[in-house]
Every structure is written in C-alpha cells, then in structure tokens.
Amino acid sequence: MPGNRLIDLLIEPKTRDLGEFTVRRSLPDKRRQRVGPFIFFDHMGPAEFRPGTGVNVRAHPHIGLATITYLFEGEILHRDSLGYVQPIRPGAVNWMTAGKGIVHSEKVTEEIRAHGQRLHGLQTWVALPLEAEEVEPAFQHYPAEDIPAVSVDGAGIRVILGSAFGVSSPVATKSETLYAEVNLEPGRSVAIPEAEELAVYVVEGSIAVEQDFLNAGVLAVLEDAASGKVTAESQARIMFAGGDALEGERVIWWNFVSSSRERLEKAKQDWREQRFDAVPGESDFIPLPER
C-alpha cells in the first residue's frame, strides 16, 4: 500500500504475447476486476511492423460490453458484423457496443501492410450496465477533430469519454464514464478529475501522484472520490479511466462479459456453432478456445 491515501492499489500489468506483438494488461486483475465500468485495459506496443507484416486479428465475438480502441501511432482497420469498415487512426475513437452480440476483426489495409508501420495505443472494454447488457449491437466512429482538446495550466488534455476539465466528449456511453488523455511537460501538474472510481495509467514517462512516484506501465487505482494532483517527473503521457461503479458482479470469459454465467455458456455455444452474424466478406475467424 502506498504511503498516502490517494492511491488504493498499484497494478503492474501482465504481458501477453499475441504473436505479432505483445500487450500489457492491467485489467482485469485478481485484486481488482474493474474501475468504474472499465473491465479490460490493454496497452499495445509501441510495436514496429516491417513491410509485408501487420496486425491480423481474425473475426471474433463479444457480448455485454463496449470496446474503445484509441491509438497514439499507427492505424488499424476495423470491420464488423454490422457491415462497418473503418480505419482507426491516432486520436479518433471507435465506440463499438456489443450488447447481445457482435463480431469484428482488426487488421490493416494492403497499403499499410506493404509499407509497414509503428503501432502504439490502448484497447479498453467497459462493462455495460445490467439494463443494457442485451441491447442491439451498434458502432460509432468519432474522428480525432471531434474529440475535445484543451490546455489547462500547460497540460494538453483530450477528453475521450465523459466530462472533465470544462469540456464534454460527444461519445454517448451507457453509464457515467470518464476517459481522458493528458500530456505533461516535466514539472507540470494536473488536477485529478472528479469521478466515483478512477485510475491513472502511465503510458510514457514518470509521474508523482502527490508523493508517490510511478513509472510507465503502472495502473494506479485511486481512493474513491480522490482529489489532488498528478505531477510529471519527466515528459509524460497519462490516462485517467473510471466512472460510476456498476451494480452487481460480472463474469469474464474470453471476449465475453456478462452478469450471468448461463448467458456466457450460451454465447460460447453460439460461437462454437457459428450462430453469430459474420463479418461481411470475411471467412476466417478465431475458434472458441478450449478454456
């Protein structure tokens, strides 16, 4: 436990090898499943893809959650079973609501594959509130210029989801959610925004949360309704992620999130028997894992 009362828990991410690149996964953790609605938090890269190579995540299903892909560098091509085809580029937001079920793939265009690229970003899931777990699937894309950006005391801030620092994101969420990127010069500080539950993740650089020092790759879960400031020890990029706590428990299995184990079993059987809608134009998919 850190020395002051601002930080409740420090989470060192687990590294997962996805074949083409590795990710650092902070949530879920055995000590903390979620912060606000955030139930999955992956940091991708930075990864260098040589010409002729690229991300190739075959079609796979989701239920009971919404996904956010947020890039700092590079490009990913999103395709889904609703028929959307959307390149994701730095600063833009893809908000995909799985609800009762959606299938998507994450790949690259032939042009990106031919030239190679550097890829760096975050993939997060938010669990849906109980009343929205079985909503119809949906997809919204918000280009980078639609995401509000402000400067507060020299800190460059983009509010990706929710409201903070005097601005509000246009992304419509199913529960009170806060997600913000903050870039800080050495010695600059930013106030911790208001949220029922909140974590700060260090993407790059090093920071101090009041008197506690954190390096890149650490997720600090703050005390509920914490107030104070974060100060950059070096050039730093951080993310605030959280929001209102969701009611009830959630179960995670592979790409599925639900309040019901029976619902997860049905989703597993549906994918095993290919009863989900397919991604138009794609026949390759990720089989149901053995466990």
mmCIF file of C-alpha atoms in Angstrom, residues 21-241:
data_model
loop_
_atom_site.group_PDB
_atom_site.id
_atom_site.type_symbol
_atom_site.label_atom_id
_atom_site.label_comp_id
_atom_site.label_asym_id
_atom_site.label_seq_id
_atom_site.Cartn_x
_atom_site.Cartn_y
_atom_site.Cartn_z
ATOM 1 C CA PHE A 21 3.212 -8.116 -30.882
ATOM 2 C CA THR A 22 2.809 -8.041 -27.117
ATOM 3 C CA VAL A 23 0.348 -6.181 -24.929
ATOM 4 C CA ARG A 24 0.479 -5.179 -21.267
ATOM 5 C CA ARG A 25 -2.796 -5.997 -19.495
ATOM 6 C CA SER A 26 -3.688 -4.124 -16.302
ATOM 7 C CA LEU A 27 -7.362 -5.066 -16.007
ATOM 8 C CA PRO A 28 -8.832 -7.390 -15.015
ATOM 9 C CA ASP A 29 -6.516 -8.089 -12.069
ATOM 10 C CA LYS A 30 -7.068 -10.727 -9.390
ATOM 11 C CA ARG A 31 -7.275 -7.939 -6.821
ATOM 12 C CA ARG A 32 -9.477 -5.609 -8.835
ATOM 13 C CA GLN A 33 -11.736 -6.605 -11.702
ATOM 14 C CA ARG A 34 -12.838 -3.146 -12.807
ATOM 15 C CA VAL A 35 -12.580 0.598 -12.169
ATOM 16 C CA GLY A 36 -15.894 2.304 -12.821
ATOM 17 C CA PRO A 37 -17.150 0.400 -15.884
ATOM 18 C CA PHE A 38 -13.614 -0.305 -17.217
ATOM 19 C CA ILE A 39 -13.130 -4.071 -17.039
ATOM 20 C CA PHE A 40 -10.310 -4.583 -19.549
ATOM 21 C CA PHE A 41 -7.262 -2.381 -20.123
ATOM 22 C CA ASP A 42 -4.573 -3.326 -22.674
ATOM 23 C CA HIS A 43 -1.563 -1.253 -23.711
ATOM 24 C CA MET A 44 -0.389 -2.196 -27.240
ATOM 25 C CA GLY A 45 3.169 -1.540 -28.285
ATOM 26 C CA PRO A 46 4.936 0.544 -29.331
ATOM 27 C CA ALA A 47 5.483 -2.161 -31.957
ATOM 28 C CA GLU A 48 7.347 -1.940 -35.252
ATOM 29 C CA PHE A 49 5.848 -3.836 -38.180
ATOM 30 C CA ARG A 50 8.167 -4.434 -41.095
ATOM 31 C CA PRO A 51 6.904 -4.111 -44.680
ATOM 32 C CA GLY A 52 4.808 -7.142 -45.521
ATOM 33 C CA THR A 53 3.592 -7.623 -41.947
ATOM 34 C CA GLY A 54 0.766 -6.162 -39.892
ATOM 35 C CA VAL A 55 -1.970 -6.710 -37.317
ATOM 36 C CA ASN A 56 -4.185 -9.627 -38.298
ATOM 37 C CA VAL A 57 -6.776 -10.270 -35.584
ATOM 38 C CA ARG A 58 -9.345 -12.548 -37.207
ATOM 39 C CA ALA A 59 -13.088 -12.218 -36.622
ATOM 40 C CA HIS A 60 -14.135 -12.832 -33.014
ATOM 41 C CA PRO A 61 -17.298 -12.189 -30.961
ATOM 42 C CA HIS A 62 -18.218 -10.003 -27.989
ATOM 43 C CA ILE A 63 -21.250 -9.694 -25.712
ATOM 44 C CA GLY A 64 -22.145 -7.478 -22.752
ATOM 45 C CA LEU A 65 -19.562 -4.752 -23.262
ATOM 46 C CA ALA A 66 -18.437 -1.784 -25.337
ATOM 47 C CA THR A 67 -14.936 -1.506 -26.795
ATOM 48 C CA ILE A 68 -12.750 1.564 -27.279
ATOM 49 C CA THR A 69 -9.671 1.486 -29.498
ATOM 50 C CA TYR A 70 -7.513 4.600 -29.032
ATOM 51 C CA LEU A 71 -4.254 4.976 -30.937
ATOM 52 C CA PHE A 72 -1.253 7.235 -30.416
ATOM 53 C CA GLU A 73 0.545 5.972 -33.542
ATOM 54 C CA GLY A 74 -0.354 3.778 -36.491
ATOM 55 C CA GLU A 75 -3.610 2.526 -37.982
ATOM 56 C CA ILE A 76 -5.948 -0.461 -37.540
ATOM 57 C CA LEU A 77 -8.733 -1.422 -39.939
ATOM 58 C CA HIS A 78 -11.971 -2.306 -38.127
ATOM 59 C CA ARG A 79 -14.621 -4.497 -39.775
ATOM 60 C CA ASP A 80 -17.732 -5.799 -38.025
ATOM 61 C CA SER A 81 -20.857 -7.895 -38.496
ATOM 62 C CA LEU A 82 -22.997 -4.763 -38.843
ATOM 63 C CA GLY A 83 -21.127 -4.027 -42.083
ATOM 64 C CA TYR A 84 -18.949 -1.161 -40.858
ATOM 65 C CA VAL A 85 -15.445 -0.830 -42.314
ATOM 66 C CA GLN A 86 -13.474 1.907 -40.558
ATOM 67 C CA PRO A 87 -9.758 2.736 -40.353
ATOM 68 C CA ILE A 88 -8.842 3.798 -36.803
ATOM 69 C CA ARG A 89 -6.167 6.491 -36.685
ATOM 70 C CA PRO A 90 -4.467 8.399 -33.837
ATOM 71 C CA GLY A 91 -6.817 10.437 -31.674
ATOM 72 C CA ALA A 92 -10.016 9.014 -33.176
ATOM 73 C CA VAL A 93 -12.494 6.939 -31.163
ATOM 74 C CA ASN A 94 -14.204 3.728 -32.230
ATOM 75 C CA TRP A 95 -17.058 3.001 -29.811
ATOM 76 C CA MET A 96 -18.428 -0.478 -30.503
ATOM 77 C CA THR A 97 -21.352 -1.636 -28.373
ATOM 78 C CA ALA A 98 -21.539 -5.417 -28.349
ATOM 79 C CA GLY A 99 -24.746 -5.753 -26.326
ATOM 80 C CA LYS A 100 -26.398 -9.063 -27.241
ATOM 81 C CA GLY A 101 -23.616 -9.869 -29.683
ATOM 82 C CA ILE A 102 -21.286 -8.512 -32.348
ATOM 83 C CA VAL A 103 -18.356 -9.896 -34.339
ATOM 84 C CA HIS A 104 -15.393 -7.851 -35.559
ATOM 85 C CA SER A 105 -11.889 -8.163 -36.943
ATOM 86 C CA GLU A 106 -8.847 -5.914 -36.548
ATOM 87 C CA LYS A 107 -6.414 -5.922 -39.435
ATOM 88 C CA VAL A 108 -4.598 -3.452 -41.703
ATOM 89 C CA THR A 109 -5.098 -2.203 -45.226
ATOM 90 C CA GLU A 110 -2.926 -3.585 -48.012
ATOM 91 C CA GLU A 111 -1.170 -0.215 -48.209
ATOM 92 C CA ILE A 112 -0.220 -0.275 -44.517
ATOM 93 C CA ARG A 113 0.910 -3.896 -44.802
ATOM 94 C CA ALA A 114 3.069 -3.082 -47.836
ATOM 95 C CA HIS A 115 4.862 -0.196 -46.122
ATOM 96 C CA GLY A 116 4.887 -1.387 -42.510
ATOM 97 C CA GLN A 117 4.143 0.866 -39.553
ATOM 98 C CA ARG A 118 4.742 1.703 -35.922
ATOM 99 C CA LEU A 119 1.686 0.900 -33.783
ATOM 100 C CA HIS A 120 1.004 2.229 -30.295
ATOM 101 C CA GLY A 121 -2.272 2.546 -28.441
ATOM 102 C CA LEU A 122 -4.773 1.291 -25.912
ATOM 103 C CA GLN A 123 -7.654 -1.132 -26.151
ATOM 104 C CA THR A 124 -10.200 -0.994 -23.368
ATOM 105 C CA TRP A 125 -13.578 -2.548 -22.645
ATOM 106 C CA VAL A 126 -16.315 -1.121 -20.482
ATOM 107 C CA ALA A 127 -18.908 -3.468 -18.983
ATOM 108 C CA LEU A 128 -22.470 -2.437 -19.781
ATOM 109 C CA PRO A 129 -24.985 -1.728 -17.000
ATOM 110 C CA LEU A 130 -27.451 -4.548 -16.318
ATOM 111 C CA GLU A 131 -30.277 -2.932 -18.267
ATOM 112 C CA ALA A 132 -28.048 -2.520 -21.338
ATOM 113 C CA GLU A 133 -26.283 -5.900 -21.433
ATOM 114 C CA GLU A 134 -28.617 -7.191 -24.162
ATOM 115 C CA VAL A 135 -29.084 -4.030 -26.245
ATOM 116 C CA GLU A 136 -28.792 -4.222 -30.006
ATOM 117 C CA PRO A 137 -25.162 -4.032 -31.170
ATOM 118 C CA ALA A 138 -24.018 -0.665 -32.530
ATOM 119 C CA PHE A 139 -20.944 1.111 -33.850
ATOM 120 C CA GLN A 140 -19.978 4.789 -33.776
ATOM 121 C CA HIS A 141 -16.805 6.398 -35.086
ATOM 122 C CA TYR A 142 -15.592 9.832 -33.960
ATOM 123 C CA PRO A 143 -12.676 11.387 -35.887
ATOM 124 C CA ALA A 144 -9.893 12.969 -33.879
ATOM 125 C CA GLU A 145 -11.101 16.508 -34.540
ATOM 126 C CA ASP A 146 -14.423 15.708 -32.813
ATOM 127 C CA ILE A 147 -12.752 14.809 -29.514
ATOM 128 C CA PRO A 148 -12.437 17.953 -27.362
ATOM 129 C CA ALA A 149 -8.893 19.109 -26.599
ATOM 130 C CA VAL A 150 -7.989 21.753 -24.021
ATOM 131 C CA SER A 151 -4.909 23.149 -22.328
ATOM 132 C CA VAL A 152 -5.104 23.514 -18.543
ATOM 133 C CA ASP A 153 -2.114 25.069 -16.786
ATOM 134 C CA GLY A 154 0.118 23.884 -19.615
ATOM 135 C CA ALA A 155 -1.244 20.327 -19.671
ATOM 136 C CA GLY A 156 -2.561 19.110 -23.026
ATOM 137 C CA ILE A 157 -5.807 17.226 -22.385
ATOM 138 C CA ARG A 158 -8.224 15.262 -24.608
ATOM 139 C CA VAL A 159 -11.488 14.094 -23.038
ATOM 140 C CA ILE A 160 -12.289 10.850 -24.837
ATOM 141 C CA LEU A 161 -15.330 9.825 -22.789
ATOM 142 C CA GLY A 162 -17.403 11.764 -20.286
ATOM 143 C CA SER A 163 -16.920 15.283 -18.952
ATOM 144 C CA ALA A 164 -13.879 16.834 -17.250
ATOM 145 C CA PHE A 165 -11.670 19.916 -17.370
ATOM 146 C CA GLY A 166 -14.587 22.044 -18.599
ATOM 147 C CA VAL A 167 -15.368 20.017 -21.744
ATOM 148 C CA SER A 168 -17.522 17.009 -22.670
ATOM 149 C CA SER A 169 -16.938 14.213 -25.151
ATOM 150 C CA PRO A 170 -19.558 13.641 -27.860
ATOM 151 C CA VAL A 171 -19.373 9.866 -27.325
ATOM 152 C CA ALA A 172 -22.651 8.591 -25.852
ATOM 153 C CA THR A 173 -21.965 5.988 -23.144
ATOM 154 C CA LYS A 174 -24.404 3.686 -21.327
ATOM 155 C CA SER A 175 -23.190 4.695 -17.861
ATOM 156 C CA GLU A 176 -21.239 7.561 -16.306
ATOM 157 C CA THR A 177 -17.743 7.077 -17.730
ATOM 158 C CA LEU A 178 -14.541 9.143 -17.758
ATOM 159 C CA TYR A 179 -11.575 8.550 -20.053
ATOM 160 C CA ALA A 180 -9.004 11.261 -20.729
ATOM 161 C CA GLU A 181 -5.502 11.575 -22.164
ATOM 162 C CA VAL A 182 -3.136 14.068 -20.525
ATOM 163 C CA ASN A 183 0.280 15.135 -21.825
ATOM 164 C CA LEU A 184 2.554 16.843 -19.314
ATOM 165 C CA GLU A 185 5.886 18.607 -19.556
ATOM 166 C CA PRO A 186 8.372 17.915 -16.727
ATOM 167 C CA GLY A 187 7.270 19.686 -13.545
ATOM 168 C CA ARG A 188 3.753 20.415 -14.809
ATOM 169 C CA SER A 189 0.751 19.254 -12.793
ATOM 170 C CA VAL A 190 -2.872 18.424 -13.490
ATOM 171 C CA ALA A 191 -5.725 18.141 -11.005
ATOM 172 C CA ILE A 192 -7.302 14.710 -10.602
ATOM 173 C CA PRO A 193 -10.753 14.945 -12.208
ATOM 174 C CA GLU A 194 -13.911 14.073 -10.299
ATOM 175 C CA ALA A 195 -15.170 10.503 -10.599
ATOM 176 C CA GLU A 196 -16.698 7.960 -8.255
ATOM 177 C CA GLU A 197 -13.969 5.465 -9.172
ATOM 178 C CA LEU A 198 -10.803 6.440 -11.028
ATOM 179 C CA ALA A 199 -7.429 5.068 -12.060
ATOM 180 C CA VAL A 200 -4.430 6.763 -13.626
ATOM 181 C CA TYR A 201 -2.284 4.835 -16.097
ATOM 182 C CA VAL A 202 1.208 5.945 -17.088
ATOM 183 C CA VAL A 203 1.626 5.415 -20.832
ATOM 184 C CA GLU A 204 5.014 7.115 -21.108
ATOM 185 C CA GLY A 205 7.369 8.866 -18.731
ATOM 186 C CA SER A 206 7.098 9.077 -14.947
ATOM 187 C CA ILE A 207 4.769 10.936 -12.597
ATOM 188 C CA ALA A 208 4.068 11.640 -8.960
ATOM 189 C CA VAL A 209 0.571 11.211 -7.545
ATOM 190 C CA GLU A 210 1.097 13.667 -4.704
ATOM 191 C CA GLN A 211 4.122 11.973 -3.041
ATOM 192 C CA ASP A 212 4.005 8.574 -4.753
ATOM 193 C CA PHE A 213 6.180 8.068 -7.847
ATOM 194 C CA LEU A 214 5.005 5.925 -10.770
ATOM 195 C CA ASN A 215 6.821 4.814 -13.894
ATOM 196 C CA ALA A 216 5.447 3.871 -17.310
ATOM 197 C CA GLY A 217 3.226 0.802 -17.430
ATOM 198 C CA VAL A 218 1.720 1.108 -13.950
ATOM 199 C CA LEU A 219 -2.011 1.489 -13.285
ATOM 200 C CA ALA A 220 -2.754 3.281 -10.013
ATOM 201 C CA VAL A 221 -6.299 2.785 -8.709
ATOM 202 C CA LEU A 222 -7.147 5.844 -6.653
ATOM 203 C CA GLU A 223 -9.196 6.045 -3.490
ATOM 204 C CA ASP A 224 -12.872 6.659 -4.208
ATOM 205 C CA ALA A 225 -13.605 10.333 -4.927
ATOM 206 C CA ALA A 226 -9.882 11.139 -4.614
ATOM 207 C CA SER A 227 -8.784 14.740 -5.060
ATOM 208 C CA GLY A 228 -5.271 16.046 -5.502
ATOM 209 C CA LYS A 229 -2.835 16.421 -8.356
ATOM 210 C CA VAL A 230 -0.560 14.465 -10.657
ATOM 211 C CA THR A 231 2.854 15.955 -11.493
ATOM 212 C CA ALA A 232 5.176 14.911 -14.305
ATOM 213 C CA GLU A 233 8.668 13.911 -13.218
ATOM 214 C CA SER A 234 9.659 13.649 -16.892
ATOM 215 C CA GLN A 235 7.822 14.198 -20.172
ATOM 216 C CA ALA A 236 4.712 12.088 -19.549
ATOM 217 C CA ARG A 237 1.551 10.816 -21.163
ATOM 218 C CA ILE A 238 -1.110 9.516 -18.772
ATOM 219 C CA MET A 239 -4.693 8.290 -18.989
ATOM 220 C CA PHE A 240 -7.462 8.812 -16.464
ATOM 221 C CA ALA A 241 -10.033 5.991 -16.640
#
